[in-house]
Amino acid sequence: ERNYKTLDDIQKEDLIKKCRSLIEKLHSEQTENKKILVTSDSVTFLHSVMSLDYVYVIPGKVVHMDYTPDADYDAYEKSFLDLMVLSKSTTIYLAYTDDMYKSGFAKVAALIGNCKYKEIEF
């Protein structure tokens, strides 16, 4: 987001690998027989995890809410669906590093659905 440095291609790939490894770990330790809904504002990351058979990504266009105030309804539809589907989860995890913006999106979904919320800094 605003004050975060832009990562070069190698740093992006490293971050994607770290995030993907965390999803794999969560799946094996916490949610072995369940699907995992993954949300992100990174299309590149979403495409990288869609190949995992236990991961579900809601289709649609990813937008940055802060940077598209004049977009039409369709631009926000995926974000709204992500929020509503997350709110029906058993547990919502917010995973972040120092290189990532610590969004309030997951916490809002947990509050809407009154479900467990856990933050993982890695």
PDB file of C-alpha atoms in Angstrom:
ATOM      1  CA  GLU A   1       0.000   0.000   0.000  1.00  0.00           C
ATOM      2  CA  ARG A   2       1.031   3.640   0.243  1.00  0.00           C
ATOM      3  CA  ASN A   3       4.332   3.613   2.147  1.00  0.00           C
ATOM      4  CA  TYR A   4       5.565   0.125   1.324  1.00  0.00           C
ATOM      5  CA  LYS A   5       8.516  -0.313  -0.976  1.00  0.00           C
ATOM      6  CA  THR A   6       7.990  -1.974  -4.323  1.00  0.00           C
ATOM      7  CA  LEU A   7       9.627  -5.383  -4.407  1.00  0.00           C
ATOM      8  CA  ASP A   8      11.822  -6.438  -7.297  1.00  0.00           C
ATOM      9  CA  ASP A   9      11.008  -9.644  -9.166  1.00  0.00           C
ATOM     10  CA  ILE A  10      13.262 -11.840  -7.004  1.00  0.00           C
ATOM     11  CA  GLN A  11      11.817 -10.400  -3.772  1.00  0.00           C
ATOM     12  CA  LYS A  12       8.276 -10.901  -5.102  1.00  0.00           C
ATOM     13  CA  GLU A  13       8.987 -14.530  -5.956  1.00  0.00           C
ATOM     14  CA  ASP A  14      10.562 -15.116  -2.521  1.00  0.00           C
ATOM     15  CA  LEU A  15       7.533 -13.584  -0.790  1.00  0.00           C
ATOM     16  CA  ILE A  16       5.128 -15.669  -2.861  1.00  0.00           C
ATOM     17  CA  LYS A  17       7.086 -18.823  -1.953  1.00  0.00           C
ATOM     18  CA  LYS A  18       6.972 -17.918   1.750  1.00  0.00           C
ATOM     19  CA  CYS A  19       3.217 -17.279   1.618  1.00  0.00           C
ATOM     20  CA  ARG A  20       2.557 -20.453  -0.317  1.00  0.00           C
ATOM     21  CA  SER A  21       4.625 -22.462   2.193  1.00  0.00           C
ATOM     22  CA  LEU A  22       2.557 -20.994   5.019  1.00  0.00           C
ATOM     23  CA  ILE A  23      -0.667 -22.043   3.290  1.00  0.00           C
ATOM     24  CA  GLU A  24       0.729 -25.552   2.830  1.00  0.00           C
ATOM     25  CA  LYS A  25       1.709 -25.670   6.511  1.00  0.00           C
ATOM     26  CA  LEU A  26      -1.713 -24.445   7.672  1.00  0.00           C
ATOM     27  CA  HIS A  27      -3.391 -27.008   5.482  1.00  0.00           C
ATOM     28  CA  SER A  28      -1.334 -29.890   6.850  1.00  0.00           C
ATOM     29  CA  GLU A  29      -1.557 -28.788  10.511  1.00  0.00           C
ATOM     30  CA  GLN A  30      -4.950 -27.100  10.852  1.00  0.00           C
ATOM     31  CA  THR A  31      -7.318 -27.729   7.982  1.00  0.00           C
ATOM     32  CA  GLU A  32      -6.269 -31.017   6.412  1.00  0.00           C
ATOM     33  CA  ASN A  33      -9.658 -32.091   5.086  1.00  0.00           C
ATOM     34  CA  LYS A  34     -11.014 -28.636   4.341  1.00  0.00           C
ATOM     35  CA  LYS A  35     -10.759 -26.195   1.486  1.00  0.00           C
ATOM     36  CA  ILE A  36      -8.933 -22.959   2.162  1.00  0.00           C
ATOM     37  CA  LEU A  37     -10.316 -19.729   0.744  1.00  0.00           C
ATOM     38  CA  VAL A  38      -7.373 -17.504  -0.124  1.00  0.00           C
ATOM     39  CA  THR A  39      -7.873 -13.792  -0.635  1.00  0.00           C
ATOM     40  CA  SER A  40      -5.257 -11.256  -1.630  1.00  0.00           C
ATOM     41  CA  ASP A  41      -4.861  -8.033  -3.532  1.00  0.00           C
ATOM     42  CA  SER A  42      -2.101  -9.686  -5.576  1.00  0.00           C
ATOM     43  CA  VAL A  43      -3.278 -11.369  -8.755  1.00  0.00           C
ATOM     44  CA  THR A  44       0.172 -12.913  -9.153  1.00  0.00           C
ATOM     45  CA  PHE A  45      -0.065 -14.555  -5.738  1.00  0.00           C
ATOM     46  CA  LEU A  46      -3.625 -15.758  -6.296  1.00  0.00           C
ATOM     47  CA  HIS A  47      -2.585 -17.399  -9.565  1.00  0.00           C
ATOM     48  CA  SER A  48       0.329 -19.098  -7.812  1.00  0.00           C
ATOM     49  CA  VAL A  49      -1.906 -20.835  -5.227  1.00  0.00           C
ATOM     50  CA  MET A  50      -4.837 -21.734  -7.462  1.00  0.00           C
ATOM     51  CA  SER A  51      -3.017 -24.914  -8.501  1.00  0.00           C
ATOM     52  CA  LEU A  52      -3.292 -26.312  -4.965  1.00  0.00           C
ATOM     53  CA  ASP A  53      -6.301 -28.631  -4.954  1.00  0.00           C
ATOM     54  CA  TYR A  54      -7.398 -27.559  -1.463  1.00  0.00           C
ATOM     55  CA  VAL A  55      -7.303 -23.834  -2.249  1.00  0.00           C
ATOM     56  CA  TYR A  56     -10.288 -21.873  -3.523  1.00  0.00           C
ATOM     57  CA  VAL A  57      -9.999 -18.391  -5.001  1.00  0.00           C
ATOM     58  CA  ILE A  58     -13.174 -16.498  -5.826  1.00  0.00           C
ATOM     59  CA  PRO A  59     -12.942 -15.496  -9.473  1.00  0.00           C
ATOM     60  CA  GLY A  60     -13.046 -11.854 -10.435  1.00  0.00           C
ATOM     61  CA  LYS A  61     -11.033  -8.716 -10.889  1.00  0.00           C
ATOM     62  CA  VAL A  62      -8.770  -7.674  -8.005  1.00  0.00           C
ATOM     63  CA  VAL A  63      -8.770  -3.954  -7.239  1.00  0.00           C
ATOM     64  CA  HIS A  64      -7.212  -1.695  -4.633  1.00  0.00           C
ATOM     65  CA  MET A  65     -10.108   0.027  -2.903  1.00  0.00           C
ATOM     66  CA  ASP A  66      -8.030   3.096  -2.057  1.00  0.00           C
ATOM     67  CA  TYR A  67      -6.880   3.586  -5.629  1.00  0.00           C
ATOM     68  CA  THR A  68     -10.072   2.980  -7.632  1.00  0.00           C
ATOM     69  CA  PRO A  69     -12.714   5.285  -6.138  1.00  0.00           C
ATOM     70  CA  ASP A  70     -14.335   5.939  -9.499  1.00  0.00           C
ATOM     71  CA  ALA A  71     -14.630   2.293 -10.626  1.00  0.00           C
ATOM     72  CA  ASP A  72     -18.000   0.748 -11.394  1.00  0.00           C
ATOM     73  CA  TYR A  73     -19.806  -1.828  -9.235  1.00  0.00           C
ATOM     74  CA  ASP A  74     -18.250  -4.838 -10.970  1.00  0.00           C
ATOM     75  CA  ALA A  75     -14.786  -3.746  -9.889  1.00  0.00           C
ATOM     76  CA  TYR A  76     -15.759  -4.126  -6.227  1.00  0.00           C
ATOM     77  CA  GLU A  77     -17.811  -7.304  -6.561  1.00  0.00           C
ATOM     78  CA  LYS A  78     -14.922  -9.712  -5.898  1.00  0.00           C
ATOM     79  CA  SER A  79     -13.832  -7.806  -2.784  1.00  0.00           C
ATOM     80  CA  PHE A  80     -17.385  -7.879  -1.436  1.00  0.00           C
ATOM     81  CA  LEU A  81     -17.752 -11.603  -2.159  1.00  0.00           C
ATOM     82  CA  ASP A  82     -14.350 -12.316  -0.565  1.00  0.00           C
ATOM     83  CA  LEU A  83     -15.471 -10.472   2.559  1.00  0.00           C
ATOM     84  CA  MET A  84     -18.845 -12.217   2.801  1.00  0.00           C
ATOM     85  CA  VAL A  85     -17.513 -15.727   2.134  1.00  0.00           C
ATOM     86  CA  LEU A  86     -14.649 -15.195   4.595  1.00  0.00           C
ATOM     87  CA  SER A  87     -17.192 -14.165   7.219  1.00  0.00           C
ATOM     88  CA  LYS A  88     -18.687 -17.681   7.045  1.00  0.00           C
ATOM     89  CA  SER A  89     -15.343 -19.339   7.832  1.00  0.00           C
ATOM     90  CA  THR A  90     -14.520 -21.375  10.896  1.00  0.00           C
ATOM     91  CA  THR A  91     -11.254 -19.499  11.360  1.00  0.00           C
ATOM     92  CA  ILE A  92      -9.776 -16.575   9.473  1.00  0.00           C
ATOM     93  CA  TYR A  93      -6.015 -16.134   9.346  1.00  0.00           C
ATOM     94  CA  LEU A  94      -4.282 -12.893   8.479  1.00  0.00           C
ATOM     95  CA  ALA A  95      -0.743 -13.716   7.404  1.00  0.00           C
ATOM     96  CA  TYR A  96       1.746 -10.898   6.963  1.00  0.00           C
ATOM     97  CA  THR A  97       5.433  -9.973   6.961  1.00  0.00           C
ATOM     98  CA  ASP A  98       7.272  -6.702   7.353  1.00  0.00           C
ATOM     99  CA  ASP A  99       7.133  -6.367   3.553  1.00  0.00           C
ATOM    100  CA  MET A 100       3.341  -6.588   3.496  1.00  0.00           C
ATOM    101  CA  TYR A 101       0.592  -4.174   4.433  1.00  0.00           C
ATOM    102  CA  LYS A 102      -1.258  -5.432   7.518  1.00  0.00           C
ATOM    103  CA  SER A 103      -4.791  -5.101   6.224  1.00  0.00           C
ATOM    104  CA  GLY A 104      -7.920  -4.926   8.377  1.00  0.00           C
ATOM    105  CA  PHE A 105      -9.936  -6.826   5.746  1.00  0.00           C
ATOM    106  CA  ALA A 106      -9.710 -10.249   7.430  1.00  0.00           C
ATOM    107  CA  LYS A 107     -10.528  -8.858  10.855  1.00  0.00           C
ATOM    108  CA  VAL A 108     -13.634  -7.113   9.531  1.00  0.00           C
ATOM    109  CA  ALA A 109     -14.780 -10.389   7.958  1.00  0.00           C
ATOM    110  CA  ALA A 110     -14.255 -12.156  11.298  1.00  0.00           C
ATOM    111  CA  LEU A 111     -16.265  -9.479  13.104  1.00  0.00           C
ATOM    112  CA  ILE A 112     -19.101  -9.740  10.590  1.00  0.00           C
ATOM    113  CA  GLY A 113     -19.264 -13.514  10.952  1.00  0.00           C
ATOM    114  CA  ASN A 114     -18.319 -13.720  14.623  1.00  0.00           C
ATOM    115  CA  CYS A 115     -15.660 -16.306  13.808  1.00  0.00           C
ATOM    116  CA  LYS A 116     -12.179 -17.048  15.116  1.00  0.00           C
ATOM    117  CA  TYR A 117      -9.470 -14.675  13.940  1.00  0.00           C
ATOM    118  CA  LYS A 118      -5.728 -15.319  14.137  1.00  0.00           C
ATOM    119  CA  GLU A 119      -2.823 -13.226  12.949  1.00  0.00           C
ATOM    120  CA  ILE A 120       0.364 -14.875  11.786  1.00  0.00           C
ATOM    121  CA  GLU A 121       3.463 -12.754  11.382  1.00  0.00           C
ATOM    122  CA  PHE A 122       6.101 -14.761   9.585  1.00  0.00           C
TER     123      PHE A 122
END
